[in-house]
Amino acid sequence: MPPPGVKARIDRFWRALKRISQIKARGLENFTSNEDLVDAGERNLQVAVEALIDVGEFLIARMNWRTPKSYRDIGVVLGEGKVLSSKELKLFEEAVKLRNVLIHNYVYMAAEEVYQSLERLETGLNNVMCTFLDFMEKQGLDP
């Protein structure tokens, strides 16, 4: 059974994804004109990606695979382990790059870009977490 921290991260991922869906439903115009929505969108996108990174690290450690050299490399290791498909790996890498921009270069990301990222990544983030959970189930790791 995964440590409670992993379960908490999975639960927080689902909350972040729900908030992303709610934020997107407000529409681009409402989003870009409301700083609170922009902040919430950025934060929940960051949290969702962080949760995927954390769960990915957990899987790698439990499977005794090589230690990733970077957050991006987590996806590569999971691809080598046949957890992620090439399409999911590409999305994981895109999400990690976006997370880095949100954390380190946030001043360069316009509200429109954040909204477009929410639209573009929501389904893919969901799919990657479902892939992780399916893998955990097949390996007997109870999330």
Coordinates of C-alpha atoms in Angstrom, one line a residue:
M1 CA 0.0 0.0 0.0
P2 CA 1.4 3.4 -0.9
P3 CA 2.2 5.8 1.9
P4 CA -0.6 8.2 2.9
G5 CA 1.4 11.0 1.2
V6 CA 0.9 9.3 -2.2
K7 CA -2.9 8.9 -1.6
A8 CA -3.1 12.5 -0.5
R9 CA -1.3 13.6 -3.7
I10 CA -3.7 11.6 -5.8
D11 CA -6.7 13.0 -4.0
R12 CA -5.3 16.6 -4.4
F13 CA -4.7 15.9 -8.1
W14 CA -8.4 15.1 -8.6
R15 CA -9.4 18.3 -6.7
A16 CA -7.1 20.3 -8.9
L17 CA -8.5 18.8 -12.1
K18 CA -12.0 19.5 -10.9
R19 CA -11.1 23.1 -10.3
I20 CA -9.5 23.3 -13.7
S21 CA -12.7 22.1 -15.3
Q22 CA -14.7 24.7 -13.3
I23 CA -12.3 27.5 -14.3
K24 CA -12.5 26.5 -17.9
A25 CA -16.3 26.6 -17.8
R26 CA -16.1 30.3 -17.0
G27 CA -14.8 31.0 -20.5
L28 CA -11.7 32.8 -21.9
E29 CA -13.1 36.3 -21.5
N30 CA -14.1 35.8 -17.8
F31 CA -10.8 34.1 -17.2
T32 CA -8.6 36.8 -18.6
S33 CA -10.5 39.6 -16.9
N34 CA -10.4 38.0 -13.4
E35 CA -7.1 37.9 -11.7
D36 CA -8.4 35.4 -9.1
L37 CA -9.4 33.0 -11.8
V38 CA -6.0 33.4 -13.5
D39 CA -4.3 32.7 -10.1
A40 CA -6.5 29.7 -9.5
G41 CA -5.9 28.4 -12.9
E42 CA -2.1 28.7 -12.6
R43 CA -2.1 27.2 -9.2
N44 CA -4.3 24.2 -9.9
L45 CA -2.4 23.4 -13.1
Q46 CA 0.8 23.5 -11.1
V47 CA -0.6 21.3 -8.4
A48 CA -1.9 18.7 -10.9
V49 CA 1.5 18.5 -12.6
E50 CA 3.3 18.3 -9.3
A51 CA 1.0 15.4 -8.2
L52 CA 1.8 13.5 -11.4
I53 CA 5.5 14.1 -10.8
D54 CA 5.2 12.8 -7.2
V55 CA 3.2 9.7 -8.2
G56 CA 5.6 9.0 -11.0
E57 CA 8.6 9.2 -8.6
F58 CA 6.7 6.9 -6.2
L59 CA 6.2 4.3 -9.0
I60 CA 9.8 4.5 -10.1
A61 CA 11.0 4.0 -6.5
R62 CA 8.6 1.0 -5.9
M63 CA 9.7 -0.6 -9.2
N64 CA 13.4 -0.1 -8.4
W65 CA 14.0 1.6 -11.7
R66 CA 16.9 3.9 -12.4
T67 CA 16.8 7.3 -10.6
P68 CA 15.6 10.1 -12.8
K69 CA 18.0 13.0 -13.4
S70 CA 15.2 15.6 -13.7
Y71 CA 11.4 16.0 -13.6
R72 CA 11.3 15.5 -17.4
D73 CA 13.4 12.3 -16.9
I74 CA 10.7 10.9 -14.7
G75 CA 8.5 10.5 -17.8
V76 CA 11.4 9.0 -19.7
V77 CA 11.9 6.3 -17.0
L78 CA 8.2 5.6 -16.9
G79 CA 8.3 5.2 -20.7
E80 CA 11.2 2.8 -20.4
G81 CA 9.2 0.9 -17.9
K82 CA 6.2 0.7 -20.3
V83 CA 4.0 2.7 -17.9
L84 CA 3.6 5.6 -20.3
S85 CA 2.9 5.4 -24.0
S86 CA 4.9 7.7 -26.3
K87 CA 1.8 10.0 -26.5
E88 CA 1.5 10.1 -22.7
L89 CA 5.3 10.7 -22.4
K90 CA 5.0 13.6 -24.7
L91 CA 2.2 15.1 -22.7
F92 CA 4.0 14.5 -19.4
E93 CA 7.1 16.3 -20.8
E94 CA 4.9 19.2 -22.0
A95 CA 3.3 19.4 -18.6
V96 CA 6.6 19.5 -16.8
K97 CA 7.9 22.2 -19.1
L98 CA 4.7 24.2 -18.3
R99 CA 5.2 23.6 -14.6
N100 CA 8.7 25.0 -14.9
V101 CA 7.4 28.1 -16.6
L102 CA 4.6 28.6 -14.0
I103 CA 7.1 28.4 -11.2
H104 CA 10.2 30.1 -12.6
N105 CA 9.1 32.3 -15.5
Y106 CA 5.6 33.1 -14.6
V107 CA 5.9 36.8 -15.6
Y108 CA 6.3 35.7 -19.2
M109 CA 3.0 33.8 -19.4
A110 CA -0.1 35.7 -20.4
A111 CA -3.5 34.8 -19.0
E112 CA -4.6 33.6 -22.5
E113 CA -1.7 31.2 -22.6
V114 CA -2.6 29.8 -19.1
Y115 CA -6.2 29.3 -20.3
Q116 CA -5.1 27.6 -23.5
S117 CA -2.9 25.3 -21.4
L118 CA -5.8 24.4 -19.2
E119 CA -7.8 23.5 -22.3
R120 CA -5.0 21.6 -23.9
L121 CA -3.8 19.6 -20.9
E122 CA -6.9 18.8 -18.8
T123 CA -7.8 15.6 -20.6
G124 CA -4.2 14.4 -21.0
L125 CA -3.4 15.0 -17.3
N126 CA -6.4 12.9 -16.4
N127 CA -5.3 10.2 -18.8
V128 CA -1.8 10.0 -17.3
M129 CA -3.1 9.8 -13.8
C130 CA -5.5 7.0 -14.8
T131 CA -2.5 5.2 -16.5
F132 CA -0.6 5.5 -13.2
L133 CA -3.5 4.1 -11.2
D134 CA -4.0 1.3 -13.7
F135 CA -0.4 0.4 -13.4
M136 CA -0.5 0.5 -9.6
E137 CA -3.5 -1.8 -9.6
K138 CA -1.8 -4.3 -12.0
Q139 CA 1.3 -4.2 -9.7
G140 CA -0.8 -4.7 -6.5
L141 CA 0.0 -1.2 -5.2
D142 CA -3.2 0.0 -3.6
P143 CA -3.5 3.8 -3.9

